[in-house]
PDB file of C-alpha atoms in Angstrom:
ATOM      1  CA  UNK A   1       0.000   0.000   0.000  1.00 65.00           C
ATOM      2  CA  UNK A   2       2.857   2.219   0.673  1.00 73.00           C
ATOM      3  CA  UNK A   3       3.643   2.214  -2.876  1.00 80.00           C
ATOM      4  CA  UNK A   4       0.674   4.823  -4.587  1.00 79.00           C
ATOM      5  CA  UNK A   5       2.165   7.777  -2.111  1.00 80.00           C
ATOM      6  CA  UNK A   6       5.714   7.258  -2.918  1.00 78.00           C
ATOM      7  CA  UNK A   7       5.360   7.454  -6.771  1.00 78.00           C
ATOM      8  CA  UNK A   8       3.238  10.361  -6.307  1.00 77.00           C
ATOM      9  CA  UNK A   9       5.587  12.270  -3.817  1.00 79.00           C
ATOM     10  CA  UNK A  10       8.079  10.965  -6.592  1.00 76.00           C
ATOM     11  CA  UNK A  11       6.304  12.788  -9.356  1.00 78.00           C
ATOM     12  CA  UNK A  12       5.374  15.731  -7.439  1.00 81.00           C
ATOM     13  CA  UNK A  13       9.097  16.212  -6.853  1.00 77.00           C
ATOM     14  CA  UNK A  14      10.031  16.154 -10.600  1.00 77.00           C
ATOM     15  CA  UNK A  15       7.226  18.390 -11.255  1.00 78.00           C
ATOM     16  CA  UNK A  16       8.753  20.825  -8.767  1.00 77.00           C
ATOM     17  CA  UNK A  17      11.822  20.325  -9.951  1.00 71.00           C
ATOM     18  CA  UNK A  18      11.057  21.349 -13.672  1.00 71.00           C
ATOM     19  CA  UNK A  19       9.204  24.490 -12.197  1.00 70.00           C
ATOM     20  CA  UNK A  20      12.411  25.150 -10.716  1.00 69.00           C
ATOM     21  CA  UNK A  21      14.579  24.718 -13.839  1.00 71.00           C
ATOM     22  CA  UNK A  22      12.030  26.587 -16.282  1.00 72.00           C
ATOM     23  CA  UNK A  23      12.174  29.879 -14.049  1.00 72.00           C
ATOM     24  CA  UNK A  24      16.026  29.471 -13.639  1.00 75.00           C
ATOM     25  CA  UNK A  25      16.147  29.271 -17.523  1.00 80.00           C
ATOM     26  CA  UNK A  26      13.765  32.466 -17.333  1.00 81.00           C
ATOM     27  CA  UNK A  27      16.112  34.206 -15.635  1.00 88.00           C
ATOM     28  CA  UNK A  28      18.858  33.733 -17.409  1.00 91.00           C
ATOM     29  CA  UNK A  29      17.018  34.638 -20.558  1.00 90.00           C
ATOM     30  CA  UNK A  30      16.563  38.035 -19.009  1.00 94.00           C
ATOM     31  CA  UNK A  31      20.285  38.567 -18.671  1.00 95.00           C
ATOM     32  CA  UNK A  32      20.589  37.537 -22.034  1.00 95.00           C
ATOM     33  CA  UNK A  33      18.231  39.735 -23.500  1.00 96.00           C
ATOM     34  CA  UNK A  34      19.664  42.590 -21.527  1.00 97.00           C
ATOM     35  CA  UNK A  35      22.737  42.088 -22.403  1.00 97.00           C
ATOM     36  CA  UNK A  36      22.148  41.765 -26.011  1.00 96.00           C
ATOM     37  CA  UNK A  37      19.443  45.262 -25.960  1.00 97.00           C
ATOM     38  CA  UNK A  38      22.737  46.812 -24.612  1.00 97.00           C
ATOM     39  CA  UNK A  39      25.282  45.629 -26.724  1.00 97.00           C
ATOM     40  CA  UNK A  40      22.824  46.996 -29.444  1.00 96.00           C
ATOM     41  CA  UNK A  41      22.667  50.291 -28.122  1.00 96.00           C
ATOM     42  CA  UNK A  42      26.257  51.256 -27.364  1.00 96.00           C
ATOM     43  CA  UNK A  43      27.109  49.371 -31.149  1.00 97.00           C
ATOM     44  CA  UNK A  44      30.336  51.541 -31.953  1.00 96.00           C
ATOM     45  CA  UNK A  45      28.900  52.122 -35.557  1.00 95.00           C
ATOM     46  CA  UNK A  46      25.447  53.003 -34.223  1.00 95.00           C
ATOM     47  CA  UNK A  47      26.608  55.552 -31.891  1.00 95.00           C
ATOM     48  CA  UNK A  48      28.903  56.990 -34.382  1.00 94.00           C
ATOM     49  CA  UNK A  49      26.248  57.418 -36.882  1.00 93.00           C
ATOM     50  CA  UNK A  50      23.843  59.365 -34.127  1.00 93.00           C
ATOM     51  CA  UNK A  51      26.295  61.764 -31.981  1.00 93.00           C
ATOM     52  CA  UNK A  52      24.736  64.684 -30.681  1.00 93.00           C
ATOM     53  CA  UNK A  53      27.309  67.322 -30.816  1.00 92.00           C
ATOM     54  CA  UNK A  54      24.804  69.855 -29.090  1.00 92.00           C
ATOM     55  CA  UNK A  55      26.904  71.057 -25.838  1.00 90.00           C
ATOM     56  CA  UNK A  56      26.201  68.205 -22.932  1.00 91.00           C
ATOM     57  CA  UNK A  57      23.570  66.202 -24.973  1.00 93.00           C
ATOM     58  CA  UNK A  58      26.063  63.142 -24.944  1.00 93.00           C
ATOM     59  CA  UNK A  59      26.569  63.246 -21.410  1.00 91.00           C
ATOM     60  CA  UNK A  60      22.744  63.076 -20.900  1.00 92.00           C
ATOM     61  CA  UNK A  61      22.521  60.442 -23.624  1.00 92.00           C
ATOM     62  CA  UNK A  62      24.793  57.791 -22.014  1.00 94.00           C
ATOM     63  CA  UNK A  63      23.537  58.303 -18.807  1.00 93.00           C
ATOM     64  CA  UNK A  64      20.972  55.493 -19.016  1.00 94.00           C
ATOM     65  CA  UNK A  65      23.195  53.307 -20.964  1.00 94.00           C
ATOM     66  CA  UNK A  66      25.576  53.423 -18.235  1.00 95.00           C
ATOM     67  CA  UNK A  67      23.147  52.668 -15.723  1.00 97.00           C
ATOM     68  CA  UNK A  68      21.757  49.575 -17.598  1.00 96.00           C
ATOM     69  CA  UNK A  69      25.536  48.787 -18.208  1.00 97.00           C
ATOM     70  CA  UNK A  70      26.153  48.610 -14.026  1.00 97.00           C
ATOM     71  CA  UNK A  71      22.977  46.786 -13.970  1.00 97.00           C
ATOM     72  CA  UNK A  72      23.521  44.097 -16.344  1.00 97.00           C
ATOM     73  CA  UNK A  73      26.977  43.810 -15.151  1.00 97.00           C
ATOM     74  CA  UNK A  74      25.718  43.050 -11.313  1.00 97.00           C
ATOM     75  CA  UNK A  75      23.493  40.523 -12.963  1.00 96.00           C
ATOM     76  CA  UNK A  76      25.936  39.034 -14.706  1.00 97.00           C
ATOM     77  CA  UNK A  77      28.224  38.559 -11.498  1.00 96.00           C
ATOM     78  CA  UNK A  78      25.220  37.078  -9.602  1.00 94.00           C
ATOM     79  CA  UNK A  79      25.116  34.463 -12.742  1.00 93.00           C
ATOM     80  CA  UNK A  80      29.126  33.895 -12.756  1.00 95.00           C
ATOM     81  CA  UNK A  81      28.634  33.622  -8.600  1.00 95.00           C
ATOM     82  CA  UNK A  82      26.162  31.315  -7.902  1.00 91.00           C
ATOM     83  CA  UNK A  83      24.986  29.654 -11.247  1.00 92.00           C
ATOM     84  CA  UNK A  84      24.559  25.545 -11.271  1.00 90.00           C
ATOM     85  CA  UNK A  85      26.874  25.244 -14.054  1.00 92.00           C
ATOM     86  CA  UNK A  86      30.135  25.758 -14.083  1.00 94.00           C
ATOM     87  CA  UNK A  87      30.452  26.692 -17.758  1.00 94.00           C
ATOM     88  CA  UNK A  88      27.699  29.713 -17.673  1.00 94.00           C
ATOM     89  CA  UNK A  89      29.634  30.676 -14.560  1.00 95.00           C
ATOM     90  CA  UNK A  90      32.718  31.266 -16.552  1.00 96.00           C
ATOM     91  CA  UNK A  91      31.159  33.006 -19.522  1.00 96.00           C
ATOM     92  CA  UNK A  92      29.224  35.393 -17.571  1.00 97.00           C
ATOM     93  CA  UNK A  93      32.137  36.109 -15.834  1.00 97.00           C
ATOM     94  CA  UNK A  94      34.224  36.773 -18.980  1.00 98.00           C
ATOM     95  CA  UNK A  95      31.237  38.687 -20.312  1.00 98.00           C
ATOM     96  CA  UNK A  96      31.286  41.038 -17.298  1.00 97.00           C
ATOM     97  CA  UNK A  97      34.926  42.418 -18.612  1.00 97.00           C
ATOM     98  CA  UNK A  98      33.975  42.532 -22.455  1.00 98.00           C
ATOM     99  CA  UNK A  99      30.696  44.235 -21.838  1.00 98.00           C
ATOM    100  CA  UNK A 100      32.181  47.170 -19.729  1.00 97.00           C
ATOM    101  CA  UNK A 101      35.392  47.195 -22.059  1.00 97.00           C
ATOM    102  CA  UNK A 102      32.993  47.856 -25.006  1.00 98.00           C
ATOM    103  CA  UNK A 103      30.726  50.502 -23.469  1.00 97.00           C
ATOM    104  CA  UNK A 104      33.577  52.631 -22.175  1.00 97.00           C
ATOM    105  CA  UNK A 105      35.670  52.230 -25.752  1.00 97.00           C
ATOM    106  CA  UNK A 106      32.458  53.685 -27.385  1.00 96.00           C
ATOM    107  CA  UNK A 107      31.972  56.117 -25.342  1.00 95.00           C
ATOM    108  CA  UNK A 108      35.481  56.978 -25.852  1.00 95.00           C
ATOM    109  CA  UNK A 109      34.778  56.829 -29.671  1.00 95.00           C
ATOM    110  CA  UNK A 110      31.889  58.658 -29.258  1.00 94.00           C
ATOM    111  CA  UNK A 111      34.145  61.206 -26.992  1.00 93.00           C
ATOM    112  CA  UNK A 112      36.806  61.475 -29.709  1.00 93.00           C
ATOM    113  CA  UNK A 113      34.044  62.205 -32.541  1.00 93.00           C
ATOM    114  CA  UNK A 114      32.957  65.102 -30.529  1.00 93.00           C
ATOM    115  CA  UNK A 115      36.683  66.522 -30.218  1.00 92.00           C
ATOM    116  CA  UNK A 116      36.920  65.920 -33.546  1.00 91.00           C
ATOM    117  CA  UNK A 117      39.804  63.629 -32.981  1.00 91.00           C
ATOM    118  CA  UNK A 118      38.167  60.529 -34.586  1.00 79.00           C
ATOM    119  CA  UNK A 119      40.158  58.187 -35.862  1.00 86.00           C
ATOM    120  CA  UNK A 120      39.677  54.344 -38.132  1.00 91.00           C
ATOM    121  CA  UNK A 121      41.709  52.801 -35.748  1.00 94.00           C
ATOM    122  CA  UNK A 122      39.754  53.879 -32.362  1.00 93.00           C
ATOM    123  CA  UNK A 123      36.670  52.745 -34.237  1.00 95.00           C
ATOM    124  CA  UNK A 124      38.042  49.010 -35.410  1.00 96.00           C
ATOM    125  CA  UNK A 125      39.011  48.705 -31.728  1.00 96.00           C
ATOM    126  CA  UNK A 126      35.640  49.507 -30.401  1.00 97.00           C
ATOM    127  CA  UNK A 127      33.900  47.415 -32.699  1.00 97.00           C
ATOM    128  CA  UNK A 128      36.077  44.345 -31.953  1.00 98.00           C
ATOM    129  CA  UNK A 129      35.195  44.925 -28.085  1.00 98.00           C
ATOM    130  CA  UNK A 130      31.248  44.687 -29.165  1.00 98.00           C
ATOM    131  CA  UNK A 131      32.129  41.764 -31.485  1.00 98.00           C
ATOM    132  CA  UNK A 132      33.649  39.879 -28.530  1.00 98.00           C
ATOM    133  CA  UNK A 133      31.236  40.535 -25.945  1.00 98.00           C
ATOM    134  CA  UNK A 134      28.476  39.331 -28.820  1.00 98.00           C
ATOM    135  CA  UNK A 135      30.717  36.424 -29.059  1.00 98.00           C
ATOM    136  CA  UNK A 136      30.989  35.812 -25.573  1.00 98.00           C
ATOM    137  CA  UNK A 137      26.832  36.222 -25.220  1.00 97.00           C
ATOM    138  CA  UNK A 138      25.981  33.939 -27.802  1.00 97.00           C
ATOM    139  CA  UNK A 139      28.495  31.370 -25.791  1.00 97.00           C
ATOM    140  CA  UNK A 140      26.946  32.226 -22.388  1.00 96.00           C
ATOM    141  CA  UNK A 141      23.337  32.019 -24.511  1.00 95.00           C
ATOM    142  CA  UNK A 142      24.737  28.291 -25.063  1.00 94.00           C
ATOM    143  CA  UNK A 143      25.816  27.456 -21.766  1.00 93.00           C
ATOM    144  CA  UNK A 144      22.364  28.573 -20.365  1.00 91.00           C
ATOM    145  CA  UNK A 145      20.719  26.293 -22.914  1.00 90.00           C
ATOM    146  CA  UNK A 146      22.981  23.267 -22.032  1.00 90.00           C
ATOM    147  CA  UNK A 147      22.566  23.963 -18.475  1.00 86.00           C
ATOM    148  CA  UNK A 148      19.061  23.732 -18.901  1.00 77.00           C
ATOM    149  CA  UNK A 149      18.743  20.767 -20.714  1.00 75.00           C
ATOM    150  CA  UNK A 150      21.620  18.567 -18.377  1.00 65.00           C
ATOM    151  CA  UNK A 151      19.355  19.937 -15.682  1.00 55.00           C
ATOM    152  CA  UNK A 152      15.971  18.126 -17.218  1.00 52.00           C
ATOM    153  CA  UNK A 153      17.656  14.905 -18.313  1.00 53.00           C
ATOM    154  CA  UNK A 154      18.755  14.916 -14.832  1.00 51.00           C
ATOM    155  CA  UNK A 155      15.596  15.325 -13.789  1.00 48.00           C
ATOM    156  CA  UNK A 156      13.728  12.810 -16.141  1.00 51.00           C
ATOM    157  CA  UNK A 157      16.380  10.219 -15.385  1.00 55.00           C
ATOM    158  CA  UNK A 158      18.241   8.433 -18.204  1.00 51.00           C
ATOM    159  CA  UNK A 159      15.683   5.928 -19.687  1.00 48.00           C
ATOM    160  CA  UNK A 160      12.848   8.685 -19.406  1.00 49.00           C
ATOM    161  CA  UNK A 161      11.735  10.257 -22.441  1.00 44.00           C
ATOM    162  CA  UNK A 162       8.661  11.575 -22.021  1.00 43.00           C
ATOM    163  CA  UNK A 163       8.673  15.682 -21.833  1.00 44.00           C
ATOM    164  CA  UNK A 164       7.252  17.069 -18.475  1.00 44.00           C
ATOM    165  CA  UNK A 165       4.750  19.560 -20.362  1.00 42.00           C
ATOM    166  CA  UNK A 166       6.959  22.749 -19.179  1.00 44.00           C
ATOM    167  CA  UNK A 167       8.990  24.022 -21.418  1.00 47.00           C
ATOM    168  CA  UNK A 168      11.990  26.956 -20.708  1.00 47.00           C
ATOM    169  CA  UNK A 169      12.098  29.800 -22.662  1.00 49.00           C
ATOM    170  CA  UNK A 170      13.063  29.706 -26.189  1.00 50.00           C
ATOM    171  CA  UNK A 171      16.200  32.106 -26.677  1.00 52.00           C
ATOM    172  CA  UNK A 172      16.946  33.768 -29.578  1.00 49.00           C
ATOM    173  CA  UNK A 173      18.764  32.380 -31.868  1.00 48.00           C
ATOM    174  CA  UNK A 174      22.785  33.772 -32.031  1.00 43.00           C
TER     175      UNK A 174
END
């Protein structure tokens, strides 16, 4: 008789479980998407193309990047801290570097265009900052995926195959 409430405490843990893993994978889909909205918005060639060289109106525009950047930045730490997996841990953390190193050699760009000291070279080295934090986000993007899925075949057990009817979030593609 002791056999029904087992298999149900059983599949009430799984189901737990999978609740668990879909809003971790959640999460980490909205660090992803921030990082990404950001990387966007301080692009090197985007910024370049829209300077404001009305007195201070550069200084007001990258105040809210800048605040998003120390945002996303905190969130990534929390992710390299205290993630499950060791691999998103590790690209988070290396995404933490490139994403401030490409904001502030923007800005810089964006600095020099408005001292009308602009130069090629400044600009190649600010987009290959954004490049490598894009890079690095698209491997962190995969990490997060793997994570997720290690964490439901875990879950499932090796000889089950049926799905658990919750599904994590579906990240865009890199």
């Amino acid at each position: 008789g002791g056999g029904i409430p087992a298999v149900m405490t059983y599949l009430g843990w799984r189901r737990q479980q999978a609740q668990i893993r879909q809003a971790r994978q959640w999460e980490d889909a909205e660090v992803l998407a921030d990082v990404r909205r950001l990387l966007q918005d301080i692009d090197p060639i985007r910024r370049r193309a829209n300077v404001n060289r009305a007195p201070g109106a550069e200084d007001a525009l990258w105040s809210s990047p800048n605040q998003r950047r120390d945002e996303v930045r905190r969130r990534l730490l929390v992710l390299a801290a205290g993630h499950p997996s060791s691999a998103v841990q590790s690209s988070a953390e290396q995404l933490e570097v490139q994403l401030f190193t490409a904001a502030i050699q923007t800005e810089w760009h964006v600095s020099d265009l408005l001292k009308n000291r602009s130069n090629d070279e400044h600009l190649s080295f600010a987009r290959e900052r954004n490049e490598a934090a894009l890079a690095t986000a698209a491997e962190l993007e995969r990490a997060v995926k793997s994570a997720g899925a290690s964490q439901l075949r875990a879950i499932r057990g090796p000889s089950d195959s049926s799905p658990t009817g919750t599904e994590g979030p579906t990240l865009a593609p890199s």
